Tab-separated table of C-alpha atoms in Angstrom:
chain	number	residue	atom	x	y	z
N	444	MET	CA	-15.850	297.086	9.926
N	445	GLY	CA	-17.431	300.496	10.573
N	446	PHE	CA	-16.260	303.062	13.082
N	447	LEU	CA	-19.071	302.369	15.545
N	448	ASP	CA	-18.542	298.591	15.190
N	449	LYS	CA	-14.942	299.071	16.279
N	450	PHE	CA	-16.118	301.302	19.131
N	451	GLU	CA	-18.590	298.627	20.288
N	452	ARG	CA	-15.866	295.970	20.212
N	453	GLY	CA	-13.728	298.273	22.315
N	454	LEU	CA	-16.574	298.648	24.806
N	455	GLU	CA	-16.914	294.872	25.019
N	456	ARG	CA	-13.184	294.457	25.738
N	457	ALA	CA	-13.330	297.219	28.339
N	458	PHE	CA	-16.429	295.719	29.958
N	459	ASN	CA	-14.853	292.280	30.229
N	460	GLY	CA	-11.520	293.693	31.362
N	461	ALA	CA	-13.071	295.843	34.078
N	462	PHE	CA	-14.025	292.744	36.057
N	463	ALA	CA	-11.140	290.450	35.036
N	464	LYS	CA	-9.472	290.428	38.454
N	465	THR	CA	-12.685	289.432	40.196
N	466	PHE	CA	-13.747	286.836	37.600
N	467	ARG	CA	-10.817	284.549	36.933
N	468	SER	CA	-13.207	281.583	36.693
N	469	GLY	CA	-16.924	280.915	36.624
N	470	LEU	CA	-19.511	283.100	34.943
N	471	GLN	CA	-18.127	286.167	33.153
N	472	PRO	CA	-20.070	289.481	33.127
N	473	VAL	CA	-19.773	289.679	29.329
N	474	GLU	CA	-21.669	286.360	29.133
N	475	ILE	CA	-24.551	287.925	31.081
N	476	VAL	CA	-24.587	290.860	28.683
N	477	ALA	CA	-24.731	288.513	25.686
N	478	ALA	CA	-27.597	286.556	27.271
N	479	LEU	CA	-29.565	289.743	27.999
N	480	LYS	CA	-29.121	290.922	24.404
N	481	ARG	CA	-30.307	287.553	23.092
N	482	GLU	CA	-33.337	287.781	25.347
N	483	LEU	CA	-34.198	291.207	23.928
N	484	ASP	CA	-33.825	289.986	20.344
N	485	THR	CA	-35.782	286.791	20.940
N	486	ARG	CA	-38.661	288.476	22.759
N	487	ALA	CA	-38.915	291.523	20.484
N	488	ALA	CA	-42.528	291.969	19.327
N	489	VAL	CA	-43.429	294.125	16.328
N	490	VAL	CA	-46.445	296.179	17.375
N	491	SER	CA	-46.389	298.530	14.384
N	492	ARG	CA	-43.958	299.805	11.791
N	493	ASP	CA	-42.494	302.279	14.275
N	494	ARG	CA	-42.870	300.290	17.504
N	495	VAL	CA	-40.953	297.143	18.476
N	496	LEU	CA	-41.664	296.234	22.087
N	497	VAL	CA	-39.167	294.329	24.267
N	498	PRO	CA	-39.217	293.185	27.904
N	499	ASN	CA	-38.165	295.638	30.580
N	500	GLU	CA	-37.910	293.402	33.677
N	501	PHE	CA	-35.225	290.711	33.795
N	502	GLN	CA	-34.291	287.928	36.200
N	503	VAL	CA	-30.741	286.603	35.808
N	504	VAL	CA	-30.543	283.200	37.521
N	505	VAL	CA	-27.002	281.994	38.309
N	506	SER	CA	-25.277	279.397	40.446
N	507	ALA	CA	-24.782	280.052	44.149
N	508	SER	CA	-21.010	280.462	43.757
N	509	ASP	CA	-21.379	282.846	40.802
N	510	TYR	CA	-24.000	284.820	42.713
N	511	ASP	CA	-21.655	285.329	45.668
N	512	ARG	CA	-18.898	286.533	43.349
N	513	LEU	CA	-21.158	288.779	41.234
N	514	ASN	CA	-22.830	290.283	44.265
N	515	THR	CA	-19.541	291.709	45.550
N	516	LEU	CA	-19.496	294.156	42.603
N	517	GLY	CA	-22.738	295.842	43.663
N	518	ASN	CA	-23.729	298.939	41.730
N	519	SER	CA	-20.770	298.747	39.346
N	520	LEU	CA	-22.056	295.584	37.685
N	521	GLN	CA	-25.680	296.700	38.018
N	522	ASN	CA	-25.123	299.931	36.138
N	523	SER	CA	-23.042	298.223	33.466
N	524	LEU	CA	-25.734	295.625	32.745
N	525	LEU	CA	-28.502	298.211	32.602
N	526	ASP	CA	-26.435	300.459	30.350
N	527	GLU	CA	-25.805	297.562	27.953
N	528	ILE	CA	-29.537	296.799	27.795
N	529	GLU	CA	-30.287	300.449	27.031
N	530	ARG	CA	-27.526	300.671	24.435
N	531	HIS	CA	-28.713	297.553	22.590
N	532	ALA	CA	-32.316	298.770	22.614
N	533	VAL	CA	-31.323	302.084	21.028
N	534	GLN	CA	-29.215	300.365	18.362
N	535	GLN	CA	-32.052	298.002	17.409
N	536	HIS	CA	-34.784	300.681	17.746
N	537	TYR	CA	-36.534	298.726	20.504
N	538	GLN	CA	-38.945	300.307	22.957
N	539	PHE	CA	-39.764	299.448	26.573
N	540	ALA	CA	-43.213	299.391	28.148
N	541	GLY	CA	-41.802	300.738	31.402
N	542	PRO	CA	-38.629	301.278	33.472
N	543	ILE	CA	-35.872	298.653	33.249
N	544	SER	CA	-34.986	296.414	36.176
N	545	VAL	CA	-32.557	293.517	36.633
N	546	GLN	CA	-32.748	290.979	39.452
N	547	LEU	CA	-29.867	288.639	40.227
N	548	ILE	CA	-31.067	285.342	41.718
N	549	ALA	CA	-29.070	282.406	43.105
N	550	SER	CA	-30.102	278.854	42.257
N	551	GLU	CA	-28.756	275.648	43.766
N	552	GLN	CA	-29.865	273.838	40.587
N	553	LEU	CA	-27.324	275.600	38.362
N	554	SER	CA	-23.634	274.788	38.145
N	555	GLU	CA	-20.887	277.399	38.128
N	556	GLY	CA	-20.810	279.191	34.772
N	557	GLN	CA	-24.448	278.471	33.926
N	558	LEU	CA	-27.198	281.080	33.773
N	559	GLU	CA	-30.823	281.516	32.814
N	560	VAL	CA	-32.592	284.738	31.854
N	561	ASN	CA	-36.302	285.258	32.426
N	562	SER	CA	-38.042	288.420	31.289
N	563	ARG	CA	-41.399	290.119	31.015
N	564	SER	CA	-42.939	293.422	29.938
N	565	VAL	CA	-44.458	295.501	32.729
N	566	GLU	CA	-46.145	298.780	31.901
N	567	GLY	CA	-44.973	301.935	33.603
N	568	ARG	CA	-44.090	305.529	32.887
N	569	VAL	CA	-40.704	305.999	31.250
N	570	ASN	CA	-39.137	309.011	29.551
N	571	TRP	CA	-36.306	308.965	27.013
N	572	VAL	CA	-33.685	311.573	27.824
N	573	PRO	CA	-30.468	312.669	26.055
N	574	VAL	CA	-27.132	312.276	27.829
N	575	LEU	CA	-23.418	312.565	27.157
N	576	GLU	CA	-21.190	309.833	28.581
N	577	VAL	CA	-17.598	310.782	29.411
N	578	ALA	CA	-15.195	308.302	31.028
N	579	GLY	CA	-18.064	306.343	32.566
N	580	GLN	CA	-19.833	309.454	33.872
N	581	ARG	CA	-23.233	310.443	32.521
N	582	PHE	CA	-24.234	314.095	31.981
N	583	PRO	CA	-27.908	314.930	31.221
N	584	ILE	CA	-28.473	317.225	28.239
N	585	GLN	CA	-30.798	320.143	28.888
N	586	SER	CA	-32.968	321.992	26.385
N	587	GLY	CA	-31.014	324.644	24.483
N	588	SER	CA	-27.229	324.956	24.508
N	589	ASN	CA	-24.971	322.598	26.458
N	590	VAL	CA	-21.386	323.867	26.268
N	591	ILE	CA	-18.471	321.407	26.482
N	592	GLY	CA	-15.016	322.685	27.320
N	593	ARG	CA	-12.089	323.068	29.688
N	594	GLY	CA	-13.407	326.215	31.345
N	595	SER	CA	-15.250	326.229	34.654
N	596	ASP	CA	-18.188	328.009	33.017
N	597	ALA	CA	-18.844	325.102	30.616
N	598	HIS	CA	-21.910	322.969	31.316
N	599	ILE	CA	-19.784	319.846	30.823
N	600	THR	CA	-16.193	320.401	31.956
N	601	ILE	CA	-13.464	318.116	30.615
N	602	SER	CA	-9.872	318.030	31.849
N	603	ASP	CA	-8.040	317.962	28.520
N	604	ASN	CA	-5.275	320.344	27.409
N	605	GLY	CA	-6.424	319.804	23.827
N	606	ALA	CA	-9.810	321.349	24.608
N	607	SER	CA	-10.632	325.046	24.467
N	608	ARG	CA	-12.361	326.695	27.409
N	609	ARG	CA	-15.612	326.780	25.399
N	610	HIS	CA	-14.902	324.131	22.799
N	611	ALA	CA	-18.230	322.900	21.406
N	612	GLU	CA	-21.907	322.761	22.221
N	613	VAL	CA	-24.728	320.236	21.970
N	614	ILE	CA	-28.047	321.849	21.136
N	615	TRP	CA	-31.226	319.983	22.120
N	616	ASP	CA	-34.707	321.115	21.049
N	617	GLY	CA	-36.640	318.409	22.866
N	618	GLN	CA	-36.616	315.977	19.948
N	619	ARG	CA	-33.410	316.447	17.955
N	620	ALA	CA	-29.787	317.206	18.761
N	621	ALA	CA	-27.015	319.034	16.936
N	622	LEU	CA	-23.291	319.469	17.585
N	623	ARG	CA	-21.513	322.779	16.867
N	624	ASP	CA	-17.855	323.697	17.209
N	625	LEU	CA	-17.417	327.045	19.000
N	626	GLY	CA	-14.321	328.165	17.115
N	627	SER	CA	-12.041	325.873	19.087
N	628	THR	CA	-8.286	325.777	18.502
N	629	ASN	CA	-8.022	322.048	17.765
N	630	GLY	CA	-11.431	321.368	16.257
N	631	THR	CA	-14.207	318.896	17.023
N	632	LYS	CA	-14.677	315.433	15.513
N	633	LEU	CA	-17.946	313.538	15.136
N	634	ASN	CA	-17.641	309.808	14.392
N	635	GLY	CA	-14.071	310.343	13.215
N	636	ARG	CA	-14.738	313.378	10.980
N	637	ARG	CA	-13.964	316.985	11.779
N	638	ILE	CA	-17.105	319.131	11.724
N	639	ALA	CA	-18.209	322.726	12.169
N	640	GLN	CA	-21.838	321.826	12.743
N	641	ALA	CA	-23.791	318.593	12.252
N	642	ALA	CA	-26.877	316.677	13.318
N	643	LEU	CA	-26.174	314.461	16.332
N	644	GLU	CA	-27.625	310.967	16.137
N	645	PRO	CA	-27.913	308.538	19.102
N	646	ASN	CA	-24.721	306.559	19.820
N	647	SER	CA	-22.571	309.128	17.997
N	648	LEU	CA	-19.006	309.593	19.231
N	649	ILE	CA	-17.636	313.109	19.806
N	650	GLU	CA	-13.866	313.657	20.063
N	651	ILE	CA	-12.422	316.747	21.721
N	652	GLY	CA	-8.661	316.565	22.138
N	653	ARG	CA	-8.023	313.136	23.631
N	654	THR	CA	-11.475	312.987	25.242
N	655	GLN	CA	-14.280	310.869	23.808
N	656	LEU	CA	-17.914	311.648	24.577
N	657	GLN	CA	-20.805	309.436	23.499
N	658	PHE	CA	-24.233	310.904	22.843
N	659	ARG	CA	-27.048	308.571	23.894
N	660	ILE	CA	-30.809	308.595	24.396
N	661	VAL	CA	-31.617	306.541	27.503
N	662	PRO	CA	-34.829	305.557	29.308
N	663	GLN	CA	-35.436	307.241	32.630
N	664	ALA	CA	-38.233	306.333	34.993
N	665	GLU	CA	-40.221	308.942	36.850
N	666	PRO	CA	-39.075	309.139	40.499
N	667	SER	CA	-42.292	307.580	41.792
N	668	THR	CA	-41.959	304.493	39.601
N	669	ALA	CA	-38.188	303.981	39.410
N	670	THR	CA	-37.299	300.283	39.557
N	671	ARG	CA	-33.815	300.268	38.101
N	672	HIS	CA	-32.194	297.795	40.454
N	673	MET	CA	-30.309	294.561	40.879
N	674	HIS	CA	-30.979	292.429	43.922
N	675	ASN	CA	-31.773	288.997	45.240
N	676	PRO	CA	-35.501	288.870	46.164
N	677	GLY	CA	-35.919	286.511	49.058
N	678	GLY	CA	-33.068	284.205	48.048
N	679	ARG	CA	-29.498	283.932	49.331
N	680	ARG	CA	-28.256	286.537	51.761
């Protein structure tokens, strides 16, 4: 099992564990994630050698009791589901026709624990932007140097005694990223290996002290067309 495979398994355990107290029975959030990933894989359409198009709008239909329980989590579950869709798309080199949206819908026809996923592709403007994820928080990467460190003057500040004030930097030229250690005391690791400088690929894991940072490329809608949401359109209230 590769390093990133182990990391993904860890994410799955963390995702399921984050909602364990709320979901002692009925539909589990990790089951929704698995269904959304299957939907992406099943509906993937090869447009050309470099373009595999997948749906970007999803309806997750669940039982009334599961809906009531899921709905109490609000944005926490919403963001987790959307992040998992984005992550899977990057791993499989899928592309979206427009911004991603997820709608949660209650159905009296489904029993507790059951779900259905409906999806479609809807065109819209979407940009892919680089980010660093640290402890569930997402930091956009700007063009040029993005310094990571313990100091207040770092672009991305981490509270870790194992980090130098200016520990490392991510350099972004608009298309490619690189990671460079800034002469730190304890060094910088990329996907488990200590580096001085290296190309930074999507879904790479950076380790600084005890802090883990994941580099990702995620879709971001323009403000006028943003539809990243999770709601119940005209159903249960």
